Structures are given as structure tokens and as C-alpha cells.
Short mmCIF file of C-alpha atoms in Angstrom, two decimals:
data_model
loop_
_atom_site.label_atom_id
_atom_site.label_comp_id
_atom_site.label_asym_id
_atom_site.label_seq_id
_atom_site.Cartn_x
_atom_site.Cartn_y
_atom_site.Cartn_z
CA MET A 1 0.00 0.00 0.00
CA VAL A 2 2.81 2.41 0.89
CA LEU A 3 4.48 1.55 -2.41
CA VAL A 4 1.30 2.36 -4.40
CA VAL A 5 0.86 5.73 -2.61
CA GLY A 6 4.56 6.54 -3.27
CA LEU A 7 4.16 5.73 -6.99
CA LEU A 8 1.02 7.89 -7.24
CA VAL A 9 2.79 10.86 -5.57
CA TRP A 10 5.83 10.44 -7.86
CA ALA A 11 3.58 10.28 -10.96
CA GLY A 12 1.62 13.35 -9.81
CA VAL A 13 4.81 15.38 -9.34
CA GLY A 14 6.04 14.30 -12.78
CA ILE A 15 2.77 15.26 -14.48
CA ALA A 16 2.63 18.60 -12.61
CA SER A 17 6.15 19.48 -13.76
CA LEU A 18 5.18 18.76 -17.39
CA LEU A 19 2.13 21.05 -17.14
CA ARG A 20 4.01 23.92 -15.42
CA PRO A 21 4.59 26.89 -17.82
CA THR A 22 8.23 27.62 -18.57
CA ALA A 23 9.96 30.71 -19.89
CA PRO A 24 10.97 30.71 -23.55
CA GLY A 25 14.28 28.93 -23.97
CA ALA A 26 14.01 27.21 -20.58
CA THR A 27 14.82 23.51 -20.52
CA GLY A 28 12.88 22.49 -17.42
CA THR A 29 16.10 21.45 -15.65
CA GLY A 30 16.67 24.72 -13.79
CA GLN A 31 19.57 25.63 -16.08
CA GLU A 32 19.56 27.80 -19.20
CA PRO A 33 20.86 26.62 -22.59
CA VAL A 34 24.49 27.26 -23.49
CA ALA A 35 25.02 30.56 -25.31
CA GLY A 36 25.01 30.02 -29.04
CA ASP A 37 23.92 26.38 -28.69
CA PRO A 38 20.55 25.87 -30.43
CA SER A 39 20.20 22.36 -29.00
CA GLY A 40 19.08 23.69 -25.60
CA VAL A 41 21.64 21.60 -23.72
CA PRO A 42 21.99 22.85 -20.14
CA GLY A 43 25.18 24.75 -19.37
CA GLN A 44 26.23 28.35 -18.88
CA PRO A 45 23.66 31.17 -18.94
CA LEU A 46 22.95 32.94 -22.22
CA GLU A 47 24.90 36.14 -22.78
CA GLN A 48 22.89 39.36 -22.66
CA PRO A 49 23.32 41.78 -25.58
CA SER A 50 25.27 44.94 -24.85
CA LEU A 51 23.10 48.04 -24.67
CA GLU A 52 25.97 50.53 -24.61
CA PRO A 53 25.53 53.33 -27.17
CA SER A 54 28.27 53.70 -29.75
CA ALA A 55 29.48 56.40 -32.05
CA GLU A 56 29.24 54.01 -34.97
CA PRO A 57 25.91 53.15 -36.59
CA THR A 58 24.83 49.56 -35.88
CA GLY A 59 22.39 47.32 -37.72
CA CYS A 60 23.53 48.70 -41.07
CA LEU A 61 26.58 48.66 -43.29
CA GLU A 62 29.44 51.15 -43.46
CA GLY A 63 28.46 54.02 -45.72
CA ASP A 64 24.72 53.61 -45.10
CA ILE A 65 24.55 56.76 -42.96
CA GLY A 66 25.11 60.06 -44.75
CA ILE A 67 25.66 63.45 -43.07
CA THR A 68 24.93 66.76 -44.81
CA ALA A 69 25.40 70.33 -43.62
CA SER A 70 23.18 73.24 -44.59
CA THR A 71 21.96 76.56 -43.24
CA ALA A 72 18.42 77.88 -43.02
CA HIS A 73 19.47 80.79 -45.31
CA ASP A 74 22.51 81.41 -47.51
CA THR A 75 22.89 85.05 -46.40
CA HIS A 76 22.39 86.47 -42.91
CA GLY A 77 21.88 90.17 -42.10
CA PRO A 78 23.79 91.88 -39.27
CA ALA A 79 21.11 91.11 -36.67
CA GLU A 80 20.38 87.56 -37.92
CA ASN A 81 22.06 84.52 -36.32
CA PRO A 82 22.67 81.60 -38.70
CA VAL A 83 20.77 78.37 -38.07
CA LEU A 84 23.14 75.48 -38.83
CA VAL A 85 21.42 72.25 -39.87
CA MET A 86 22.84 68.70 -39.71
CA THR A 87 20.86 66.09 -41.65
CA ILE A 88 21.48 62.42 -40.85
CA LYS A 89 20.10 60.10 -43.54
CA ASN A 90 19.90 56.31 -43.78
CA GLU A 91 20.92 55.67 -47.39
CA GLY A 92 20.99 51.90 -46.91
CA LYS A 93 18.42 49.10 -47.15
CA PHE A 94 18.11 48.25 -43.43
CA ASP A 95 17.18 50.04 -40.21
CA CYS A 96 20.19 51.75 -38.63
CA ASN A 97 20.69 52.42 -34.92
CA VAL A 98 22.62 55.68 -34.61
CA ASN A 99 23.89 57.61 -31.59
CA VAL A 100 22.80 61.20 -32.35
CA GLY A 101 23.45 62.59 -28.86
CA THR A 102 25.41 65.72 -28.05
CA SER A 103 28.38 63.47 -27.24
CA GLN A 104 28.63 62.76 -30.98
CA GLN A 105 27.51 66.02 -32.65
CA ASP A 106 29.81 68.82 -33.72
CA PHE A 107 28.83 71.95 -35.64
CA SER A 108 32.04 73.65 -36.88
CA VAL A 109 32.43 77.04 -38.57
CA MET A 110 35.58 78.03 -40.47
CA SER A 111 36.73 81.08 -42.39
CA GLY A 112 39.28 79.77 -44.85
CA LYS A 113 41.78 77.90 -42.62
CA ASP A 114 40.80 79.92 -39.54
CA ARG A 115 38.77 77.84 -37.09
CA ILE A 116 36.04 80.18 -35.84
CA PHE A 117 33.65 78.04 -33.79
CA ALA A 118 32.83 74.44 -32.79
CA THR A 119 30.06 73.22 -30.50
CA SER A 120 32.41 70.53 -29.17
CA ASP A 121 34.55 73.26 -27.56
CA CYS A 122 32.03 74.01 -24.83
CA VAL A 123 29.59 71.09 -24.67
CA GLN A 124 28.37 70.59 -21.10
CA ASP A 125 27.07 67.26 -19.86
CA PRO A 126 27.21 65.44 -23.23
CA VAL A 127 24.61 62.73 -23.62
CA ASP A 128 24.18 59.67 -25.82
CA THR A 129 20.87 59.36 -27.64
CA GLU A 130 20.35 56.17 -29.64
CA ILE A 131 17.67 56.28 -32.36
CA THR A 132 16.65 53.99 -35.20
CA ILE A 133 16.50 55.50 -38.67
CA LYS A 134 14.50 53.59 -41.29
CA PRO A 135 15.86 53.14 -44.85
CA GLY A 136 15.48 56.36 -46.83
CA ALA A 137 14.48 58.35 -43.73
CA SER A 138 16.42 61.22 -42.18
CA GLU A 139 16.66 63.16 -38.94
CA THR A 140 17.85 66.74 -38.47
CA ALA A 141 19.62 68.60 -35.69
CA ARG A 142 19.68 72.41 -35.63
CA PHE A 143 22.01 74.81 -33.88
CA THR A 144 21.66 78.59 -33.81
CA TRP A 145 25.14 80.12 -33.95
CA THR A 146 25.22 83.44 -32.09
CA ARG A 147 28.22 84.74 -34.07
CA VAL A 148 30.80 84.09 -31.36
CA ARG A 149 34.22 82.50 -31.55
CA SER A 150 35.19 79.50 -29.45
CA ALA A 151 38.36 77.64 -28.53
CA PRO A 152 39.05 74.08 -27.33
CA GLY A 153 38.45 73.74 -23.60
CA CYS A 154 35.87 76.55 -23.73
CA LYS A 155 38.55 79.23 -23.34
CA ALA A 156 37.31 82.80 -23.68
CA VAL A 157 37.83 84.43 -27.09
CA SER A 158 37.22 88.16 -27.40
CA ALA A 159 37.45 88.47 -31.21
CA LYS A 160 34.13 88.52 -33.07
CA PRO A 161 33.53 87.07 -36.56
CA ARG A 162 33.43 89.76 -39.23
CA PRO A 163 31.14 90.02 -42.25
CA GLY A 164 32.14 87.61 -45.02
CA TRP A 165 31.81 84.02 -46.22
CA TYR A 166 32.06 81.10 -43.81
CA GLY A 167 32.07 77.33 -44.12
CA PHE A 168 29.94 75.02 -41.96
CA THR A 169 30.83 71.36 -41.46
CA ALA A 170 28.68 68.89 -39.50
CA LYS A 171 30.16 65.88 -37.71
CA LEU A 172 28.50 62.91 -36.03
CA GLY A 173 31.02 60.62 -34.37
CA ASP A 174 33.46 59.60 -37.12
CA LEU A 175 31.16 60.81 -39.91
CA THR A 176 31.79 64.23 -41.49
CA SER A 177 29.72 66.18 -43.99
CA GLU A 178 30.99 68.20 -46.90
CA THR A 179 31.36 71.90 -46.11
CA THR A 180 28.56 74.29 -47.04
CA GLN A 181 29.11 78.03 -47.49
CA PHE A 182 27.07 80.90 -46.02
CA GLU A 183 27.48 84.65 -45.75
CA LEU A 184 27.40 87.03 -42.79
CA LYS A 185 26.63 90.67 -43.64
#
């Protein structure tokens, strides 16, 4: 009699364990499958994907992300501050994850070989912002330049830009746009 009760309890536990819901990928043995092993053999836990943002686009191929520089207007009157525009476009066939945060952006203004201004000189509390850009889609970032000079390390510069032609270059991580020209009057 004791043997029959023991067999019934053992069978009940076995059936209950078969009916218990398990998490996807679980093997029912209390261990997770080996990373990269599709057989589900128990072993070491699966590796978690890294969620760290990067300066390089991910999920797409090199050359899929294009950067262009433009200004809201070609000519700016004496009381008008230029709006510098960076356009980030996915020119590839797949979604691209791109870090577009202030830690990666740089709006640079030159006059010939004279470096006039760069947002990277004085960026405070840079942040990473990861976004997904669909194929053919684009995102823009705008910066209003208040016609001041800057220097690396945010050192004070007393000289002011004069009227004339300037070049604007946009950078996002290792990606650099071609230079666009605009005029200050």
C-alpha cells in the first residue's frame, strides 16, 4: 500500500512538472541553454546583448549613414544669427541604430583655414541618444550660432567674426559632412 501511494505521488509530481509553464528557452532542468547552442543543452547562462551606445551606426553597413550640412538661409543680415542644420540620412536598405546625442555632434564654422567656432569646444554634460532610422528616412539637428568665436576647452575668445563668407561642417562621431558656405553681412 505504501508503495502504491509513493508511486502515485511520484507520478503526480512528474505530471505537474510537465504542465508547469516555462519561460521561452528554458529547458525544465533549472539551467539555461548554453550561449550560441541551439540544442538547448543545459550549461552556462545565455549572454545578454550589450546596450551601450556607440558612435558608430549599428544594424547597417558602413556608408549607409550620410551626413549633410546646410543653413536655413545662404545670407544672414547683421542682426540675424545663422541656423546650422545637420541632416542624418539612412541611405541603406536596413534600419540603422545611430547615436545622435550631443556626445557625438559637432557643428564647426571656419573662415578659410581659420577655425572660428565648434560646438564641441564648450559642450556641457554630453549625452548619448540612440535612435533607429528607417531606410530612406532622415533626422535633423539644428544649432543657432550666435556669431561668437570659441576655442578648445571653452577658453574665452574676445574676437568677433566679421562680415564675409564662412564654411559650416557637420560631424557625427566619425562621420563628417561636406562643407557648405554661407554669408554674414
